[in-house]
XYZ file of C-alpha atoms in Angstrom:
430
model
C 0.000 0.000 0.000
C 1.133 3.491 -0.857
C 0.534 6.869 0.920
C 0.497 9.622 -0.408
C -0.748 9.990 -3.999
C -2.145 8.411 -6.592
C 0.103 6.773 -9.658
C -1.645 9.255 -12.208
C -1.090 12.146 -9.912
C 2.564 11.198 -9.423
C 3.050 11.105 -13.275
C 1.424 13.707 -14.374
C 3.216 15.780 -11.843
C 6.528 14.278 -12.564
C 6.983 13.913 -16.184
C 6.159 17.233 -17.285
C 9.012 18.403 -19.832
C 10.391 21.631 -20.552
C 10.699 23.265 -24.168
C 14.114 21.977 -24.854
C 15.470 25.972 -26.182
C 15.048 27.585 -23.195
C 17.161 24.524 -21.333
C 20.579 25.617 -19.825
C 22.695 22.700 -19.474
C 22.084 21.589 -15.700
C 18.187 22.263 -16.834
C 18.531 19.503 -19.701
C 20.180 17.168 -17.198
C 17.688 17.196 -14.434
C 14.867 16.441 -17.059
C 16.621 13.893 -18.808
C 17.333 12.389 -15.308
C 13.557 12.698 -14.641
C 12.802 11.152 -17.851
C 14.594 8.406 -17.002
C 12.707 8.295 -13.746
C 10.206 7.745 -15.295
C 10.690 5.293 -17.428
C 12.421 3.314 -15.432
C 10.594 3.841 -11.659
C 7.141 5.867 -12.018
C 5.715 4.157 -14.255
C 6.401 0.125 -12.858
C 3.345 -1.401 -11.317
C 2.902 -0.570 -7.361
C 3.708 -3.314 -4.467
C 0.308 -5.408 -3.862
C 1.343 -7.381 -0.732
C -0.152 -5.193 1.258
C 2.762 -3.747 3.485
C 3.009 0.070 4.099
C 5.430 1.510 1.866
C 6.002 5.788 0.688
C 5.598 6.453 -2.632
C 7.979 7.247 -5.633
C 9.039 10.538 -6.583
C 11.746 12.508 -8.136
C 13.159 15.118 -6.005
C 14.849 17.105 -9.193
C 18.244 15.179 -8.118
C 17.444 12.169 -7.360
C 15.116 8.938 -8.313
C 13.727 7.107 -5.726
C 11.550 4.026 -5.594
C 8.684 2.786 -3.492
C 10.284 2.409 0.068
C 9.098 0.074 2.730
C 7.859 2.061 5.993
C 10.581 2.024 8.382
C 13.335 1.311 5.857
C 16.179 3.398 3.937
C 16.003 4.533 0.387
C 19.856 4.463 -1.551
C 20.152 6.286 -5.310
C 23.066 7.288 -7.149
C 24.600 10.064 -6.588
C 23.314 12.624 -9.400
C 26.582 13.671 -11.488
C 24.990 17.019 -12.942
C 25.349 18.487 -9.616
C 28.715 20.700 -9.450
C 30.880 19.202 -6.278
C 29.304 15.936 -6.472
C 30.770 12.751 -7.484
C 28.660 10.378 -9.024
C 31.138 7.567 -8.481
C 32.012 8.239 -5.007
C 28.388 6.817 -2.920
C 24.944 6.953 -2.726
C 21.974 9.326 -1.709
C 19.998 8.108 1.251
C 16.545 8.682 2.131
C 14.821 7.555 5.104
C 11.206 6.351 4.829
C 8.955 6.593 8.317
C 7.197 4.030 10.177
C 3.464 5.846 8.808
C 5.076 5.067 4.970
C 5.495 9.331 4.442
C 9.136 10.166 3.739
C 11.322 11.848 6.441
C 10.784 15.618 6.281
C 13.168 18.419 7.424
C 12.131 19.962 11.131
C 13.281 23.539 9.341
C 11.478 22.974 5.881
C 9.043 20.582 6.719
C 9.587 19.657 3.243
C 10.716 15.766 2.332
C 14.397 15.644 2.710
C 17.142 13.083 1.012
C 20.741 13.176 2.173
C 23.236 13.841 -0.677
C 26.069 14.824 1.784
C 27.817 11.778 0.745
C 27.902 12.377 -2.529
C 30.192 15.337 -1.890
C 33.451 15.293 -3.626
C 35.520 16.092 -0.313
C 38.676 16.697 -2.683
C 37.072 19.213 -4.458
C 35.643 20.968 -1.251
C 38.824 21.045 0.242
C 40.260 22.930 -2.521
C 37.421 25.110 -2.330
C 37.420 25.712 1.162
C 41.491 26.951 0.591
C 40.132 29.077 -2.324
C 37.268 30.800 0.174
C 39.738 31.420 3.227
C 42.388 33.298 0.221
C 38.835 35.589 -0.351
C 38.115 35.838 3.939
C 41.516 37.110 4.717
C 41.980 39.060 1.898
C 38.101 40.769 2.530
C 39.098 40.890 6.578
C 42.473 42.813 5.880
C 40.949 45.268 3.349
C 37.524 45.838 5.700
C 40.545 46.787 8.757
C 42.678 49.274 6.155
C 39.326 50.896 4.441
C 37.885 51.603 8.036
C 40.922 53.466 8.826
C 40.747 54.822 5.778
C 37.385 56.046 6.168
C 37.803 57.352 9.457
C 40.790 59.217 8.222
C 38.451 61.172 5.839
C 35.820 61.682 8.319
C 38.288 63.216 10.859
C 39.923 65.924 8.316
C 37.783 68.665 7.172
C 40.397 69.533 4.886
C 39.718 66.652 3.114
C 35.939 67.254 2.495
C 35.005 67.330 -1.048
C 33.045 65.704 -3.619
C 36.318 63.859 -4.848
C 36.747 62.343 -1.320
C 32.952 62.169 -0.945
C 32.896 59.207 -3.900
C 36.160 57.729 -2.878
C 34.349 57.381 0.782
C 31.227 56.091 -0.875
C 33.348 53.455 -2.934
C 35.182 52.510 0.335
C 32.052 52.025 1.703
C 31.080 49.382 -0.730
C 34.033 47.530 -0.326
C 33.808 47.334 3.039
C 29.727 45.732 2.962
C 30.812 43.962 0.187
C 33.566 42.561 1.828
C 31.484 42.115 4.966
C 28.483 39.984 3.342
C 30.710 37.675 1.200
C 32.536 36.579 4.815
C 29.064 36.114 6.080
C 28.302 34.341 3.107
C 31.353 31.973 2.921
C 31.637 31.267 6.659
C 27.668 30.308 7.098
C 26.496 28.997 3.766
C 29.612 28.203 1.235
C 31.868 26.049 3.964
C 28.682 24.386 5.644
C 28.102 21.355 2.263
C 24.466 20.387 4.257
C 23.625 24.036 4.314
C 23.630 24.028 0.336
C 22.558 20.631 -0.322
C 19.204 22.342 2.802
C 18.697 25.187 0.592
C 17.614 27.271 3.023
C 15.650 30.824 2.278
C 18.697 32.808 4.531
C 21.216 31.352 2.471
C 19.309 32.230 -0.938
C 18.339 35.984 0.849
C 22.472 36.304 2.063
C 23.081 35.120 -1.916
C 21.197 38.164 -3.022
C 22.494 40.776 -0.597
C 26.197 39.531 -1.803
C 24.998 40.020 -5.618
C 23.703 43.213 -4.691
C 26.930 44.991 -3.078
C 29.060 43.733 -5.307
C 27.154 45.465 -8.762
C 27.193 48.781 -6.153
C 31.054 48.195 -5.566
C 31.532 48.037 -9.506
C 29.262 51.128 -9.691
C 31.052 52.605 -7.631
C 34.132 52.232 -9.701
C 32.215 53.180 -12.450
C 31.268 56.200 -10.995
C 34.921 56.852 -9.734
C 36.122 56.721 -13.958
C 32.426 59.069 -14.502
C 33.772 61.688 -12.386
C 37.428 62.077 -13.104
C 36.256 61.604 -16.787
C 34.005 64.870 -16.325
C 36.023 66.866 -14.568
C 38.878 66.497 -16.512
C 37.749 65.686 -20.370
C 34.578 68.050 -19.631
C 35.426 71.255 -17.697
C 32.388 72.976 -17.602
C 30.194 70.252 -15.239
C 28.277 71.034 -12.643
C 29.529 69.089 -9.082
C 26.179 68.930 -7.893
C 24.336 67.455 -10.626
C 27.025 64.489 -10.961
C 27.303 64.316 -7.667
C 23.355 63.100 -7.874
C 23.953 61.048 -10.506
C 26.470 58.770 -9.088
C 24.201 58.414 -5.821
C 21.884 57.069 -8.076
C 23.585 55.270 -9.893
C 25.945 53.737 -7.083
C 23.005 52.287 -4.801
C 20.174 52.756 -6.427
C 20.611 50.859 -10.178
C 21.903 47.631 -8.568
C 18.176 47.577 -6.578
C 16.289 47.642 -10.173
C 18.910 44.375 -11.247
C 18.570 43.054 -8.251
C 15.168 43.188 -8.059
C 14.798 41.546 -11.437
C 17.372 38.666 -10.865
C 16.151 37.560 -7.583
C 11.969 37.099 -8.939
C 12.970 34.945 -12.047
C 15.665 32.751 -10.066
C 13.455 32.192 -7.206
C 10.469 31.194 -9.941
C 12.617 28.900 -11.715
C 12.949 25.713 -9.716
C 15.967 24.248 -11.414
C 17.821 27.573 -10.652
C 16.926 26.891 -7.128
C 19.353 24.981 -5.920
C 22.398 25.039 -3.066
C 21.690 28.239 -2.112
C 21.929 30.112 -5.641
C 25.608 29.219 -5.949
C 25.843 27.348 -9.287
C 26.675 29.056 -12.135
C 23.324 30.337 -14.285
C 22.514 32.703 -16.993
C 20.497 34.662 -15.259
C 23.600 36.337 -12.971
C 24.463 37.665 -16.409
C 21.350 40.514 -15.113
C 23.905 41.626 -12.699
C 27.603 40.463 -14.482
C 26.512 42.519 -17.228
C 26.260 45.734 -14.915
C 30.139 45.048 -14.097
C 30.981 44.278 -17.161
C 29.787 46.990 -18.855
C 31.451 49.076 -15.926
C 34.671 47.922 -16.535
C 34.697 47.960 -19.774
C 33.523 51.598 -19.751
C 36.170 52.255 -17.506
C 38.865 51.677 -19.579
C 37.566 53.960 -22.319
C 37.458 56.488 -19.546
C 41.670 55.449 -18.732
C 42.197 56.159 -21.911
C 40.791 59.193 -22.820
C 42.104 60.580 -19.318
C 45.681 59.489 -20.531
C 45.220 61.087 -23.751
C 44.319 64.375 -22.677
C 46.880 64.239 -19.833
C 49.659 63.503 -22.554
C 48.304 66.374 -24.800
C 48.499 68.718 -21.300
C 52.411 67.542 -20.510
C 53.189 68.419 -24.830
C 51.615 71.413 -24.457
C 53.987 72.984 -21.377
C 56.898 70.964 -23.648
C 57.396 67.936 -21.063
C 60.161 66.032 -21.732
C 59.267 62.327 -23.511
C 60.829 60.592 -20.653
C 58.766 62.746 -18.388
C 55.421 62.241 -20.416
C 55.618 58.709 -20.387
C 56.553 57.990 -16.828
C 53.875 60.387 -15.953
C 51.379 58.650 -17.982
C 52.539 55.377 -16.584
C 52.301 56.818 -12.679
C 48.831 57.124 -13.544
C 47.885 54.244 -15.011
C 49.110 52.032 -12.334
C 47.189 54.278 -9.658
C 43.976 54.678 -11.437
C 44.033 50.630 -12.684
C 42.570 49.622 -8.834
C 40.508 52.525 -8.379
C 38.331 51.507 -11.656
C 38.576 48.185 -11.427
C 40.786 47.623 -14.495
C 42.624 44.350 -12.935
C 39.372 42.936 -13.826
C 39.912 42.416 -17.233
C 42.925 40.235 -17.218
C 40.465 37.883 -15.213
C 37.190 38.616 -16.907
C 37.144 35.491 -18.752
C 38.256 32.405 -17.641
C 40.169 30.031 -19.086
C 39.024 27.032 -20.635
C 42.500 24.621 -19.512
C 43.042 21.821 -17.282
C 41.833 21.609 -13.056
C 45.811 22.533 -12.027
C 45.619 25.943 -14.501
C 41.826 26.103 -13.026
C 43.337 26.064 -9.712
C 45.861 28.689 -10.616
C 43.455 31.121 -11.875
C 40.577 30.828 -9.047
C 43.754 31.849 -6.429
C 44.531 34.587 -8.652
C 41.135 35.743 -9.555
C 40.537 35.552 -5.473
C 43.723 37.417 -4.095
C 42.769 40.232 -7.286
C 39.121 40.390 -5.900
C 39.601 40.258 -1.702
C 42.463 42.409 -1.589
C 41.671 45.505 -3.874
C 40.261 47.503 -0.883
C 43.611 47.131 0.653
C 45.288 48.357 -2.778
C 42.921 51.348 -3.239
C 42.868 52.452 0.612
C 46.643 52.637 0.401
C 47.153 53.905 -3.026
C 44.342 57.012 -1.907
C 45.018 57.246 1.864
C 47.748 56.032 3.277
C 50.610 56.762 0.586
C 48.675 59.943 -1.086
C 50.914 62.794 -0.268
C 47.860 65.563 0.012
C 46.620 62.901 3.177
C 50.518 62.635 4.634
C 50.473 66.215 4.893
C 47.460 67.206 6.217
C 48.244 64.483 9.101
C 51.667 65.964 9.563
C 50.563 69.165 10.164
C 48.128 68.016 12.282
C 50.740 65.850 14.198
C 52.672 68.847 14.553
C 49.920 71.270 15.901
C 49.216 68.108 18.732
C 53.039 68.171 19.582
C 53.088 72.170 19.375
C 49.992 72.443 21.742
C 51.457 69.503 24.191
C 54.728 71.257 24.232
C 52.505 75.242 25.083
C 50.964 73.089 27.805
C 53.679 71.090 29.672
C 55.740 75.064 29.208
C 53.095 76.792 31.095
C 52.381 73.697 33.731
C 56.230 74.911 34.184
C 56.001 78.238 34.486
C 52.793 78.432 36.839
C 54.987 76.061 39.588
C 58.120 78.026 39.229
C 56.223 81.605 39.845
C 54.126 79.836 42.635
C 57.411 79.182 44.021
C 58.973 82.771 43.159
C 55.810 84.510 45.324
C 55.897 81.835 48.376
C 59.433 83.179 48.805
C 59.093 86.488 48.572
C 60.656 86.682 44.984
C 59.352 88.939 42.113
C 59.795 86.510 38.760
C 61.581 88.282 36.115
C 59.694 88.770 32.612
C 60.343 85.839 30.185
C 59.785 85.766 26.346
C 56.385 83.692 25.864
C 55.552 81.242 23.029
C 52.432 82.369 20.983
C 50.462 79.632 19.746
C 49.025 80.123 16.023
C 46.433 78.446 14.926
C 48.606 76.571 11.595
């Protein structure tokens, strides 16, 4: 006896197929394995000896059979699923005494185990590649808050310039932030993906959506210097507003968009959002198309900064290391690193390997990059903090000099003596 549904229900719920042109390739590898499920499991005839068993069903990884109550379900291991090996076990599923399957206590939904189907060679590897991004995310969050508070502190170094490069830090550091969340809760925990849960598909989301404002940001970075010095006559103001808007406020709208038709398409669904689908193009393309404006910005800036050195007759020695200087110290600030990793290489797993370390030391450690190229080593910061320095050590010194002279003429009076006028110290303000 079976609980649950009926054979006709089960079919007609199971063997529904997709148009085969709108398939990506995991999509046209869970239906052929439900095809096969089919043929080979949902449609045999059901147990008649009367025993309680729960009923057959495809779980979009796995096909399992009719199961006798109080027994264990095995399948293969599905080998469509990225990190699994199809080779290495078998999925288990446990069938209750009442003949209903085993359900999660956090979905309530009908759970199978696939967690030892994972490919713990692979994870490993992974699990190197995501502590290269949390220590390179943890030392750039620690040098752009110091960063940030150093162009908080300095009114001197209020203006709309510093105003995006604050904003951009900014990004980088919840960026940063999210992804650390992301990795330490979801990406290292294999039962948390093969779960699902909705927090890990809502942290997914978050992480998509700070990193297209971080690339904005960039973009935004390129818009501005590109204004100000290709187009002279700009108002601040009005691009000012536009990069607001355009560095939080676009990546909502793609966002947005991205997160209602993944979360409506089941087969896009899966371990928390983290294989790889067309539909992140909604928000790669925003990147993209940052960086790639970017570097039309670069060179355009170069140009006219070469045309500015030949026109006060620069030496060409001095023109080009110029023009070099600022290459290498606008390349981080707009993101231009990106391109020698935009597309990755189709080569064996040990150049694979090579390029995920690069691609992750590139992408967790350009806050540190940027914070030091435009804080700590910019000379217009260094001097506004030595001065500052000095006024502290000025002041100190005015203060411990009069402590000094307050005993000694306390002393002078108690004995009668009349102190003798000394030269005093005037402190300016600097």
């Amino acid at each position: 006896m079976i609980v649950g549904t009926s054979k006709t229900a089960v079919i007609e719920s199971i063997a529904v197929t997709l148009p085969q042109a709108t398939m990506s390739p995991i999509e046209a590898a869970m239906e052929a394995a439900k095809q096969a499920c089919y043929e080979t499991v949902l449609t045999l005839p059901y147990p008649d000896d009367g025993r309680l068993y729960c009923n057959r069903t495809f779980d979009s990884w796995g096909c399992w059979n009719d199961t006798l109550a109080g027994t264990k379900a095995y399948t293969k291991c599905p080998g469509f699923i990225k990190g699994f090996d199809p080779g290495l076990s078998t999925a288990f599923k446990d069938c209750n005494k009442d003949g209903t399957w085993w359900r999660h206590p956090k979905t309530n939904k009908s759970w199978a185990n696939y967690t030892p189907c994972v490919n713990m060679g692979d994870f490993e590897k992974n699990r190197m590649l995501i502590y290269t991004f949390i220590s390179g995310y943890t030392v750039s969050i620690l040098a752009l808050a110091v960063s940030l508070g150093i162009f908080c502190f300095f009114k001197q170094l209020q203006c709309d310039r510093i105003t995006l490069h604050k904003n951009l830090f900014v990004s980088y550091i919840l960026t940063g932030l999210v992804w650390i969340l992301y990795y330490v809760f979801a990406a290292l925990d294999a039962q948390v993906l093969i779960d699902n849960p909705w927090w890990c598909r809502a942290l997914h989301v978050i992480c998509s959506y700070f990193t297209a404002c971080n690339f904005l940001w960039m973009f935004c970075e390129g818009l501005y210097l590109h204004t100000i010095i290709v187009c002279t006559f700009t108002s601040g103001k009005t691009l000012m507003i536009v990069c607001y808007l355009l560095g939080w406020g676009l990546s909502i709208i793609n966002t947005t968009i991205y997160t209602i038709i993944r979360s409506t398409h089941p087969t896009e669904s899966q371990r928390c959002w983290t294989d790889e689908s067309e539909l992140m193009y909604i928000n790669a393309g925003t990147c993209i198309a940052s960086i790639l404006i970017n570097s039309v910005f670069l060179i355009s800036i170069i140009r006219v900064l070469i045309t500015k050195l030949r026109a006060v007759n620069s030496p060409d020695t001095n023109q080009t290391r110029k023009a070099t200087r600022a290459i290498l110290i606008l390349v981080p600030l707009l993101g231009l690193q990106y391109l020698f990793i935009l597309y990755r290489p189709d080569t064996d797993e040990r150049g694979l390997q090579i390029y995920s370390i690069i691609s992750a030391f590139v992408t967790s450690f350009q806050g540190l990059f940027v914070a030091c190229i435009y804080c700590f080593f910019n000379g217009e910061v260094i001097a506004i903090m030595k001065r500052k320095w000095g006024q502290h050590k000025l002041m100190r010194g005015g203060r411990r000099g009069s402590s000094r002279r307050g005993t000694l003429y306390s002393t002078q009076i108690t004995s009668g003596e009349v102190p003798k006028p000394t030269e005093s110290h005037v402190n300016t303000d600097l």
